[in-house]
PDB file of C-alpha atoms in Angstrom:
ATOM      1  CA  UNK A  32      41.462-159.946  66.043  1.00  0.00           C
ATOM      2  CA  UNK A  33      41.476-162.708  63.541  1.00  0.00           C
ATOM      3  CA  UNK A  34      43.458-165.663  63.821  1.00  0.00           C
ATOM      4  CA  UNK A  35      45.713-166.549  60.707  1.00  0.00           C
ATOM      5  CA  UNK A  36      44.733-169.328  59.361  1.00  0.00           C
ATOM      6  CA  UNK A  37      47.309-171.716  58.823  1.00  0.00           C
ATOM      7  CA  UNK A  38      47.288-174.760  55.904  1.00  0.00           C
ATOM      8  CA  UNK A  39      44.755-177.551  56.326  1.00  0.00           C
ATOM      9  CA  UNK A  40      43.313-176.497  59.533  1.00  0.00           C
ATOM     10  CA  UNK A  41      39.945-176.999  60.355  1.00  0.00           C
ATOM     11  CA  UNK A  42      37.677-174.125  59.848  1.00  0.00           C
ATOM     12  CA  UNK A  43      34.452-174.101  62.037  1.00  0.00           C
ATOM     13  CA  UNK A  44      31.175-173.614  59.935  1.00  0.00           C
ATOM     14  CA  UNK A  45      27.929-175.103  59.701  1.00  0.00           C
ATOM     15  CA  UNK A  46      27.461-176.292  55.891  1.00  0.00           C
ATOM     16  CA  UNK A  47      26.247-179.208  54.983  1.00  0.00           C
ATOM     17  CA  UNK A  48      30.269-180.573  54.111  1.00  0.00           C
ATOM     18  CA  UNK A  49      30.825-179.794  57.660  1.00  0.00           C
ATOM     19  CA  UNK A  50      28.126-181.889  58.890  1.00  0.00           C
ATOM     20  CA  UNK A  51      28.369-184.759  56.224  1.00  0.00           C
ATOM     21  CA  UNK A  52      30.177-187.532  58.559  1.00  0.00           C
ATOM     22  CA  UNK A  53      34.133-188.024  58.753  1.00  0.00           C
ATOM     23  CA  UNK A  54      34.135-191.657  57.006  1.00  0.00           C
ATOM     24  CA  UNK A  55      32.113-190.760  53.858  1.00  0.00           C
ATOM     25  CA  UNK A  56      34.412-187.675  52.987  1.00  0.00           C
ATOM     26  CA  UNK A  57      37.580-190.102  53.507  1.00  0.00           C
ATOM     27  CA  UNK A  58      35.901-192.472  51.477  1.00  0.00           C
ATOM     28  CA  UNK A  59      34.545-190.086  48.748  1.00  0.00           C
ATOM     29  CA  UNK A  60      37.238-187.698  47.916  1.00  0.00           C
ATOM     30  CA  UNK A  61      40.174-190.024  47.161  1.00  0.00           C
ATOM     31  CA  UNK A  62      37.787-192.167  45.066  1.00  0.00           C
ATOM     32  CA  UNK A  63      36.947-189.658  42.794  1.00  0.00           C
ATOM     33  CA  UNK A  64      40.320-188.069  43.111  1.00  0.00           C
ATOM     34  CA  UNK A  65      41.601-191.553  41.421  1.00  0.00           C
ATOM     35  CA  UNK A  66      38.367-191.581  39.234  1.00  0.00           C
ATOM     36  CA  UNK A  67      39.212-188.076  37.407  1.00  0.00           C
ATOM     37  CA  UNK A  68      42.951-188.788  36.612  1.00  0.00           C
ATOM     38  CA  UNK A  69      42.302-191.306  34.646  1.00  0.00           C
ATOM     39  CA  UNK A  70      39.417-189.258  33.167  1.00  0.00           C
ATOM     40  CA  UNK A  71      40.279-186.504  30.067  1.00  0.00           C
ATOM     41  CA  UNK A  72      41.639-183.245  31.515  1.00  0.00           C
ATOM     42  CA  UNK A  73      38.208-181.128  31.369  1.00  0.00           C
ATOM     43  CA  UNK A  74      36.788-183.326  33.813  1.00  0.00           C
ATOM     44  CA  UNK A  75      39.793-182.391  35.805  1.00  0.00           C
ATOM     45  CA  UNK A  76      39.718-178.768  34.772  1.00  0.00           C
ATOM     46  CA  UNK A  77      35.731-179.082  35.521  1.00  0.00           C
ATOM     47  CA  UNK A  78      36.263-180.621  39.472  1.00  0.00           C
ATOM     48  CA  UNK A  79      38.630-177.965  39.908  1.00  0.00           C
ATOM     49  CA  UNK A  80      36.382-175.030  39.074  1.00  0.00           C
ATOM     50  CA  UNK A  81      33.447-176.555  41.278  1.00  0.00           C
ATOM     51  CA  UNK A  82      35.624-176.980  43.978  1.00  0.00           C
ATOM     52  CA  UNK A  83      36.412-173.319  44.374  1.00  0.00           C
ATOM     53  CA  UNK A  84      32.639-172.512  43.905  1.00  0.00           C
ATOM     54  CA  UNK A  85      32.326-174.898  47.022  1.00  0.00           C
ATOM     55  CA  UNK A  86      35.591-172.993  48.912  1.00  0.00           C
ATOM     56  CA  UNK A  87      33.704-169.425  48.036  1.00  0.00           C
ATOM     57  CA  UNK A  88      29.969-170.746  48.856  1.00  0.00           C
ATOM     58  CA  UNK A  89      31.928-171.803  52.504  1.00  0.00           C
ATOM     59  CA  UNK A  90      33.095-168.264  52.958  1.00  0.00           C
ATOM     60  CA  UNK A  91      36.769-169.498  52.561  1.00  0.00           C
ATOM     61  CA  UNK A  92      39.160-166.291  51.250  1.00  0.00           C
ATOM     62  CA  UNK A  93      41.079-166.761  48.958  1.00  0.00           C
ATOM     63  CA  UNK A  94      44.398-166.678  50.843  1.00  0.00           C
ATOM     64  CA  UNK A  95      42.455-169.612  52.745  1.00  0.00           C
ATOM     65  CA  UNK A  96      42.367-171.424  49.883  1.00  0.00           C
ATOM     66  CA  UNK A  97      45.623-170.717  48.342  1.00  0.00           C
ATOM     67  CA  UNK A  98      47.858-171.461  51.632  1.00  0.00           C
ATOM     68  CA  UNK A  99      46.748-175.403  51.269  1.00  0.00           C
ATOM     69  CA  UNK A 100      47.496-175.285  47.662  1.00  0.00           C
ATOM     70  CA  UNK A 101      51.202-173.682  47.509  1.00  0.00           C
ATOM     71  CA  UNK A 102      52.782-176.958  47.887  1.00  0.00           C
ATOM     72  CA  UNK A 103      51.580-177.420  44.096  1.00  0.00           C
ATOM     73  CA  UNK A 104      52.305-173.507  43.306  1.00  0.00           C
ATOM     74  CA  UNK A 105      55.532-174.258  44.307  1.00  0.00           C
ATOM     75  CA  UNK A 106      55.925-177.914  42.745  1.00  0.00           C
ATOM     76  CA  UNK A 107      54.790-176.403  39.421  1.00  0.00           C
ATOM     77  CA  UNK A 108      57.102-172.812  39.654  1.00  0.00           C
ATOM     78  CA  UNK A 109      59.864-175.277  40.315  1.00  0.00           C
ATOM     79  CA  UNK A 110      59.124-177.755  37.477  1.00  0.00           C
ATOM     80  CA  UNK A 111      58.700-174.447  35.197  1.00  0.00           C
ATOM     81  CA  UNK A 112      62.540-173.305  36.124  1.00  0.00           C
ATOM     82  CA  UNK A 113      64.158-176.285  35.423  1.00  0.00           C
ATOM     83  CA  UNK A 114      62.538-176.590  31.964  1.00  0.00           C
ATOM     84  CA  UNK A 115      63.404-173.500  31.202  1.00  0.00           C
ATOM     85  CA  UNK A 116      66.997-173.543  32.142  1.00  0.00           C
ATOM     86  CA  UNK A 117      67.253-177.257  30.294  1.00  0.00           C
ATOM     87  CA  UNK A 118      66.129-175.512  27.262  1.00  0.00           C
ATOM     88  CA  UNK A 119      68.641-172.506  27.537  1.00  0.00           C
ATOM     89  CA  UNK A 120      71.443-174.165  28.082  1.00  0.00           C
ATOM     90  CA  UNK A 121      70.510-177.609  25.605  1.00  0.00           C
ATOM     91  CA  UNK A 122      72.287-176.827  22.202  1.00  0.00           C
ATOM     92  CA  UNK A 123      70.896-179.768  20.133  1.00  0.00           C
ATOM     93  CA  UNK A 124      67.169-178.573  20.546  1.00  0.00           C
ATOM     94  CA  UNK A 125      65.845-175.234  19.309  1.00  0.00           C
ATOM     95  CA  UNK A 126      64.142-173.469  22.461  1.00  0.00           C
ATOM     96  CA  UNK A 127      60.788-173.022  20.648  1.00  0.00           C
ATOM     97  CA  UNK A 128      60.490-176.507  20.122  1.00  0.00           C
ATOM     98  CA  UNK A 129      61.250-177.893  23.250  1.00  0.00           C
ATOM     99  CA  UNK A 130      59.009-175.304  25.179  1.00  0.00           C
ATOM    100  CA  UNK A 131      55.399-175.274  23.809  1.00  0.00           C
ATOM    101  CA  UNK A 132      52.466-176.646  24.673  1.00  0.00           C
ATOM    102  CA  UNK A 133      52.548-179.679  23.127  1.00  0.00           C
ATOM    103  CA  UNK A 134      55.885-180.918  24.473  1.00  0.00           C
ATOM    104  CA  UNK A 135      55.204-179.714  27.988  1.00  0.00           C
ATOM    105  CA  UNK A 136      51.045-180.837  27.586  1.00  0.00           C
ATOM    106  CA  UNK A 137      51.443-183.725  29.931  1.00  0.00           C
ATOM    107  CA  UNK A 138      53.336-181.834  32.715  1.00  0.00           C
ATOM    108  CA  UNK A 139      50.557-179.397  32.880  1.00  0.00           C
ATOM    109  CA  UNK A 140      47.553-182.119  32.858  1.00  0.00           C
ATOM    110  CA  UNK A 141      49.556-184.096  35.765  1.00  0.00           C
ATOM    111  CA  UNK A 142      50.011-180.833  37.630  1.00  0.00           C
ATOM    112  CA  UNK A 143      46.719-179.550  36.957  1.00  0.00           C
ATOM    113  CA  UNK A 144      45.332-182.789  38.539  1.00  0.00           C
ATOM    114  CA  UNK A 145      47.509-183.190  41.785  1.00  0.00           C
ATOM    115  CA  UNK A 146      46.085-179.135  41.925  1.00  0.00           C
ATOM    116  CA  UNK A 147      42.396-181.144  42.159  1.00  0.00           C
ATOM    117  CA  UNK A 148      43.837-183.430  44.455  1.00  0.00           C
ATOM    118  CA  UNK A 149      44.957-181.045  46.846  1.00  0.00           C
ATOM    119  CA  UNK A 150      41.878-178.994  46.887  1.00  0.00           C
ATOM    120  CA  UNK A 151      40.042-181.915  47.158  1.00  0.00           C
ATOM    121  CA  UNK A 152      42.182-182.695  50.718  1.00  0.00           C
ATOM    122  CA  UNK A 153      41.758-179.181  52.009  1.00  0.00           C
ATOM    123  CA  UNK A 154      38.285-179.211  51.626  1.00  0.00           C
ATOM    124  CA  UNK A 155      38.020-182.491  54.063  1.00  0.00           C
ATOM    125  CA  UNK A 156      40.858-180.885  56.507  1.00  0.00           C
ATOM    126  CA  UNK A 157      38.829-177.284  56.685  1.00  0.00           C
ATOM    127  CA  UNK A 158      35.297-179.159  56.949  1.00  0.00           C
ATOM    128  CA  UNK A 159      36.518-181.729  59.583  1.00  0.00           C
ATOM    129  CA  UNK A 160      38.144-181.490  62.876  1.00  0.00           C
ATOM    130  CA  UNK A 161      41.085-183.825  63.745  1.00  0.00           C
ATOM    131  CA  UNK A 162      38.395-186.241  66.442  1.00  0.00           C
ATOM    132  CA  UNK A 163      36.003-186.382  63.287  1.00  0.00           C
ATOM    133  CA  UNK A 164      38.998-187.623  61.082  1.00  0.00           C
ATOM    134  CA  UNK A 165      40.071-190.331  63.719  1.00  0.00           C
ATOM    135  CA  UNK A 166      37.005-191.525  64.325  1.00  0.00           C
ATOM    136  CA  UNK A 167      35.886-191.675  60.624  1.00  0.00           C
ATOM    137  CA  UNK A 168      38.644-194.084  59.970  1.00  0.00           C
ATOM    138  CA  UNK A 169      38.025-195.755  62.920  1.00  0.00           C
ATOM    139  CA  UNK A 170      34.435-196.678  61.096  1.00  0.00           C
ATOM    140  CA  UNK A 171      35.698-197.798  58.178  1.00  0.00           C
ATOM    141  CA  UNK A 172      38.793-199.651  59.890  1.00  0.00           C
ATOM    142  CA  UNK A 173      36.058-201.729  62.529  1.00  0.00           C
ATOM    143  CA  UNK A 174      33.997-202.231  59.214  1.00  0.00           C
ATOM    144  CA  UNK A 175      36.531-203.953  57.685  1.00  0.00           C
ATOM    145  CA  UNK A 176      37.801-205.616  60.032  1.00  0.00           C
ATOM    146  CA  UNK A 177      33.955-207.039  61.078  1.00  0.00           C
ATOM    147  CA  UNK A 178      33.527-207.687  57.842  1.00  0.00           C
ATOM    148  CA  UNK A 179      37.085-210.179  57.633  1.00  0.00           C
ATOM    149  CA  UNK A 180      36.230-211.325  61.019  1.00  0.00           C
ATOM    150  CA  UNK A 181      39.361-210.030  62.470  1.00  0.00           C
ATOM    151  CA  UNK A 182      40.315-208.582  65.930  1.00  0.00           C
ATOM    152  CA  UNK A 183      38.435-205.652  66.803  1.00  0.00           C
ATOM    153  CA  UNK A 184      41.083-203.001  66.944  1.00  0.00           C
ATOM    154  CA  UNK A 185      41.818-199.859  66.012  1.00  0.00           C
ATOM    155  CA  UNK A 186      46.028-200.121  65.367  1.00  0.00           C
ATOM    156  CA  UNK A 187      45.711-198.608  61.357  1.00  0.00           C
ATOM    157  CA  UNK A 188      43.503-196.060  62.659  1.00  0.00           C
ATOM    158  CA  UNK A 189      46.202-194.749  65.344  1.00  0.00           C
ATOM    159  CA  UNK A 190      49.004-194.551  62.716  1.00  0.00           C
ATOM    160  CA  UNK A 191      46.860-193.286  59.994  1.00  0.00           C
ATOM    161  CA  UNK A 192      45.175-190.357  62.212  1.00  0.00           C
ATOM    162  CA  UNK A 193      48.680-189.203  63.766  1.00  0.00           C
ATOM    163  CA  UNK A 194      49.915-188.476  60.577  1.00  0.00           C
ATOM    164  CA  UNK A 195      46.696-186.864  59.150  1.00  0.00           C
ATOM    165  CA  UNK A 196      47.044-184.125  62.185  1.00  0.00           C
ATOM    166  CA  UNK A 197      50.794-184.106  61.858  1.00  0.00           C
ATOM    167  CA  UNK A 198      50.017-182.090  58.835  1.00  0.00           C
ATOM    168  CA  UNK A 199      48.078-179.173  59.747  1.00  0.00           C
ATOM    169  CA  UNK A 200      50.235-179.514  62.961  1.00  0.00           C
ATOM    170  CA  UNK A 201      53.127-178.901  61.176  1.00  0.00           C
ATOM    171  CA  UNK A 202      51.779-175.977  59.148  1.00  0.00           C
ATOM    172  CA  UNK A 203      50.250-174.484  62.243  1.00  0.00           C
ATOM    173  CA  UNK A 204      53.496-175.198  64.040  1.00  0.00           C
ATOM    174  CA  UNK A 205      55.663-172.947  60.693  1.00  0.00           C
ATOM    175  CA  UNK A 206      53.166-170.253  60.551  1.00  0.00           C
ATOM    176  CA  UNK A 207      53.504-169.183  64.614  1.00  0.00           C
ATOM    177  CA  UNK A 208      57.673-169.734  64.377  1.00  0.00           C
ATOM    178  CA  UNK A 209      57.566-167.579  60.984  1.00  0.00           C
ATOM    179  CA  UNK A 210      55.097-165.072  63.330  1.00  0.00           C
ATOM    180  CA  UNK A 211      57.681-165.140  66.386  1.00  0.00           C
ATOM    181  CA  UNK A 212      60.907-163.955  63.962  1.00  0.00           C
ATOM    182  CA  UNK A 213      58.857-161.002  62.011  1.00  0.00           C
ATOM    183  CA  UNK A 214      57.833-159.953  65.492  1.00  0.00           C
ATOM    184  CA  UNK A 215      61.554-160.148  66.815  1.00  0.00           C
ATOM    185  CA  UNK A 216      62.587-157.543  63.899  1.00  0.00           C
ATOM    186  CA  UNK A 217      63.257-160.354  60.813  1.00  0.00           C
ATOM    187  CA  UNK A 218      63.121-160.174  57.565  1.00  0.00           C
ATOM    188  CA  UNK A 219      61.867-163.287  55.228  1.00  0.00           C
ATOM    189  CA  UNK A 220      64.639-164.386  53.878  1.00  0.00           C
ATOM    190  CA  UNK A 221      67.051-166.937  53.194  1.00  0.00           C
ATOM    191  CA  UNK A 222      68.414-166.442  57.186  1.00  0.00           C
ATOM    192  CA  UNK A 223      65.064-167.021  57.856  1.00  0.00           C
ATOM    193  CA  UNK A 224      64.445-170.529  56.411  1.00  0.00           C
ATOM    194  CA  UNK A 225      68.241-171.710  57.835  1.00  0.00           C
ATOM    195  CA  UNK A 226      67.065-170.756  61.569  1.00  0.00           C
ATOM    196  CA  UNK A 227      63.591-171.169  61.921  1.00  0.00           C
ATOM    197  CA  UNK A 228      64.112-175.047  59.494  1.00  0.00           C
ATOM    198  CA  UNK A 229      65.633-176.812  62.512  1.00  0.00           C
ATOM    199  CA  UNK A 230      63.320-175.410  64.937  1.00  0.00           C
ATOM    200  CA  UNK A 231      60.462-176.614  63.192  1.00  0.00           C
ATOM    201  CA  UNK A 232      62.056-179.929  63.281  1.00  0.00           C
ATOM    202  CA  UNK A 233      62.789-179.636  66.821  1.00  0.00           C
ATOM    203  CA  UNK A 234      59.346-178.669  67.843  1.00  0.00           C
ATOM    204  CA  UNK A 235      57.508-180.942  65.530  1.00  0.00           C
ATOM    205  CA  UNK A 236      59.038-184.336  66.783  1.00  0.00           C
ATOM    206  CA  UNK A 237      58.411-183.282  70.335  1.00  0.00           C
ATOM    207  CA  UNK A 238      54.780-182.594  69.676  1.00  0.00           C
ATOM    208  CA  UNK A 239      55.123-186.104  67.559  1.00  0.00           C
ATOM    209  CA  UNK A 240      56.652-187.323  70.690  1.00  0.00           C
ATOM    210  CA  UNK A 241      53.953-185.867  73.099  1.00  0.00           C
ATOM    211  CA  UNK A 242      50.841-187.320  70.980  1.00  0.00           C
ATOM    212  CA  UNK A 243      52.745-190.892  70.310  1.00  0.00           C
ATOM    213  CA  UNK A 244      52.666-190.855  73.986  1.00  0.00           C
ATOM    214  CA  UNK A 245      49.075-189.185  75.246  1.00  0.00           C
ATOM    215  CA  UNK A 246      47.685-192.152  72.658  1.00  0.00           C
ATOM    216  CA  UNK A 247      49.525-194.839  73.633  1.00  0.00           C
ATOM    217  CA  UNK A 248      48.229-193.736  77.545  1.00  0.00           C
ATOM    218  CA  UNK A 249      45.024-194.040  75.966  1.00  0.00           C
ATOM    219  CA  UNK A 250      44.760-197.304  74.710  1.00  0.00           C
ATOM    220  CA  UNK A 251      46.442-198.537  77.593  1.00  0.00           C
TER     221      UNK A 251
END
């Protein structure tokens, strides 16, 4: 039986974006990422559609793809309500003026580029596992720091990589909880989020806890 995938886990594959090394994807992605938002939207709109052609070409479904970019979904549903309502209930402003495309054009080109963004960071979570991540910015940490003639150590790269896996921990940690209450008979719903909210919470910060630890045993 398949395992449900759960946002920006790693997904095992052999492509060559799996074996390109940890350090130049870090490296890579965010620099073009900051490159194409201050580029004109169809480069944006361009990055995007390659991107997916990438996710497909790496046999990632759809949902796949989709469950690492609802936080935007989501962002942009929620964005989309409130202008609406402001325009409703604002009596100075007719509602057709206020809400067309050219009023609104810069919301969509920010959210349509934090969209790239996050597609961009899923494809370096699914193509790399969380020991790749660490020790890519490891590499570029000791390069630095060689390079300054400071201390060789790796103290950014401990802070940076525990929150990098907090993330897909977290996800992974929502999607088993939300697993455990449909299983026990319950509905998604508004119960839902107000019981299974604090144990996410709960579990996350002792798993926090647990790593904190484990790598501080480490180094020690």
């Amino acid at each position: 039986m398949a395992q449900k995938y759960s946002a920006f886990s790693y997904i095992s594959g052999n492509s060559f974006l799996h074996k390109c090394p940890a350090w130049i994807k870090i490296l890579f992605i965010p620099v073009i990422n900051i490159l194409f938002l201050f580029l004109p939207i169809y480069f944006c709109l361009s990055l995007i559609i390659v991107q997916f052609i990438i996710s497909f070409l790496l046999k990632f479904t759809v949902k796949q793809q989709l469950a690492d970019l609802k936080p935007v979904i989501y962002y942009s549903f929620l964005l989309l309500l409130m202008e609406i309502f402001t325009c409703i209930f604002s009596t100075q402003v007719d509602f057709a003026q206020r809400f067309n495309f050219q009023t609104q054009k810069d919301s969509i080109f920010l959210l349509l580029k934090l969209f790239c963004m996050m597609q961009s960071a899923s494809l370096v979570f699914k193509t790399s596992t969380s020991l790749q991540l660490r020790e890519g910015i490891e590499k570029i940490e000791l390069f630095i720091r060689k390079f300054f003639h400071l201390k060789k150590k790796s103290s950014f790269t401990n802070a940076v990589s525990m929150f990098l896996n907090f993330i897909p921990m977290v996800t992974k940690i929502w999607a088993q909880t939300q697993k455990a209450w449909v299983a026990r008979g319950g509905k998604k719903s508004i119960k839902m989020y107000l019981t299974l909210l604090p144990v996410l919470f709960s579990v996350g910060m002792k798993k926090a806890w647990n790593t904190a630890r484990a790598m501080e045993a480490r180094i020690n």
